[in-house]
Amino acid sequence: MKVYRNAKLRHQKGLFDIWVDKELVYEIVPAGQLPLTAEEETDLMGRLVCEPYVESHIHLDYIDTANVPAEGTGSGTLFEAIDKWSDSKSVLKIQDIKERAYKGIKAEIRNGVQYIRTHVDVTDPNLTALKAMLEVKEEVKDYLYLQLIAFPQEGYYAYKGGDELVEEALKMGADVVGGIPHFEFTRELGEKSVKKAFELAVKYDRLLDIHCDETDDSESRFVENIAAEAYYTGVGSRATASHTCAMSSYNNAYAFKMMSKFKKAGINFVSCPTENCYLQGRYDGYPKRRGITRIDQLVEAGCNVSLAQDSISDPWYPLGNGNMIHQVDFGLHLGHMMSVEQIQNGLDFITINGAKTLSIEDGYDLKKGNKASFIVLDAPDELSAIRERAHVLLSVRNGKEIIVKKPEEIVKEPF
Ligand SMILES: [Zn+2]
């Protein structure tokens, strides 16, 4: 038996001891109240403990490709980045993609992530990236739950045979059906691609996550197709609409009509604050839109929203570091969600909300009887954690410490 003493738990007053027996949480009790002897003890000294971070949207096969093979993007637009990637990806081999993915995975694990949903580009007749990521998924499973999306970066139909490659990827073992309707040639083809994605999700019993309306075009409304298909097929909360940037440009009458439909359909939303504000607004002068979906209104309507990183240095976005709390900081600012209560709930976007998006229903919550998987932040509470963008000092997975860090040490200061 091992005990982590004096933990601050989210939304609870006082400090607690977390007792761990092998892989499981044996008991969580107010500090000092369980008269047992532990073989090992760690004093967390009042630091905040929460469930592991969940990265609900990233492209691990693109990590560090901002300069492959030519220099980075010039215009900073989504569409230029897709064209550049199309020219670049043929040079990447399985080993190369694996090394890139590992760079991202290591960065994320170091920052307290234990669950990642990654899009994997399948618009490639050889499915090289998928083969690489299937190997990685198996190799990292003791440290990380990795969910793979069959993502047709260049479209179901805009890329000839894209629909067949998505299906092939599902047969090979991809967990989630992807899509990119706003990239298809016509609205009709975009709608057809959403329909096809749901057909595949039902046929192969998979989750679904579509890059949706990642544009400032207020006429881009594929999110309504996703909601309708999720509702009528019964896929419901197993479906996710990623980005939905256009929602910030919709007129209010339409947006408000859709809120109750989204709730009824049960679909999840993922917003990627740093990348969305970087790629959107590129065709605007001033005033300039920032492409952040209506996070506050979706939350208010009772929809599940998670925040995610999207890229670590690729043609779409040159920065990114796998530290999810940065996304919370940006998301709260850009989403105008800065009341004390909203900040205190901010960690939900990269923990329990992300877990819902990935459909991790059982065993995610930190409670008695569940797997002992949690992280320790170098902060006494939620508000301080977000204000300071607190470091993750400890990451425990199934009872094993997989990341251990020392608190920041100040060697000298003037007062
Ligand atoms: Zn993406």
Coordinates of C-alpha atoms in Angstrom, one line a residue, residues 56-57 117-122 130 147-151 174-179 208-209:
S56 CA -8.8 15.5 -27.4
H57 CA -7.5 16.8 -30.7
R117 CA -7.0 11.3 -29.5
T118 CA -4.9 11.9 -32.6
H119 CA -6.0 12.4 -36.2
V120 CA -4.0 10.4 -38.7
D121 CA -3.9 11.4 -42.3
V122 CA -5.3 8.6 -44.4
L130 CA -1.7 4.9 -40.1
Q147 CA -7.1 6.8 -29.9
L148 CA -6.6 7.0 -33.7
I149 CA -8.9 8.8 -36.1
A150 CA -9.0 7.8 -39.8
F151 CA -8.7 11.4 -41.0
A174 CA -8.5 3.0 -36.6
D175 CA -10.8 3.8 -33.6
V176 CA -12.6 6.9 -34.9
V177 CA -14.1 8.0 -38.3
G178 CA -12.9 11.5 -39.4
G179 CA -13.9 14.0 -42.1
L208 CA -16.7 9.8 -35.0
D209 CA -14.8 13.1 -35.0

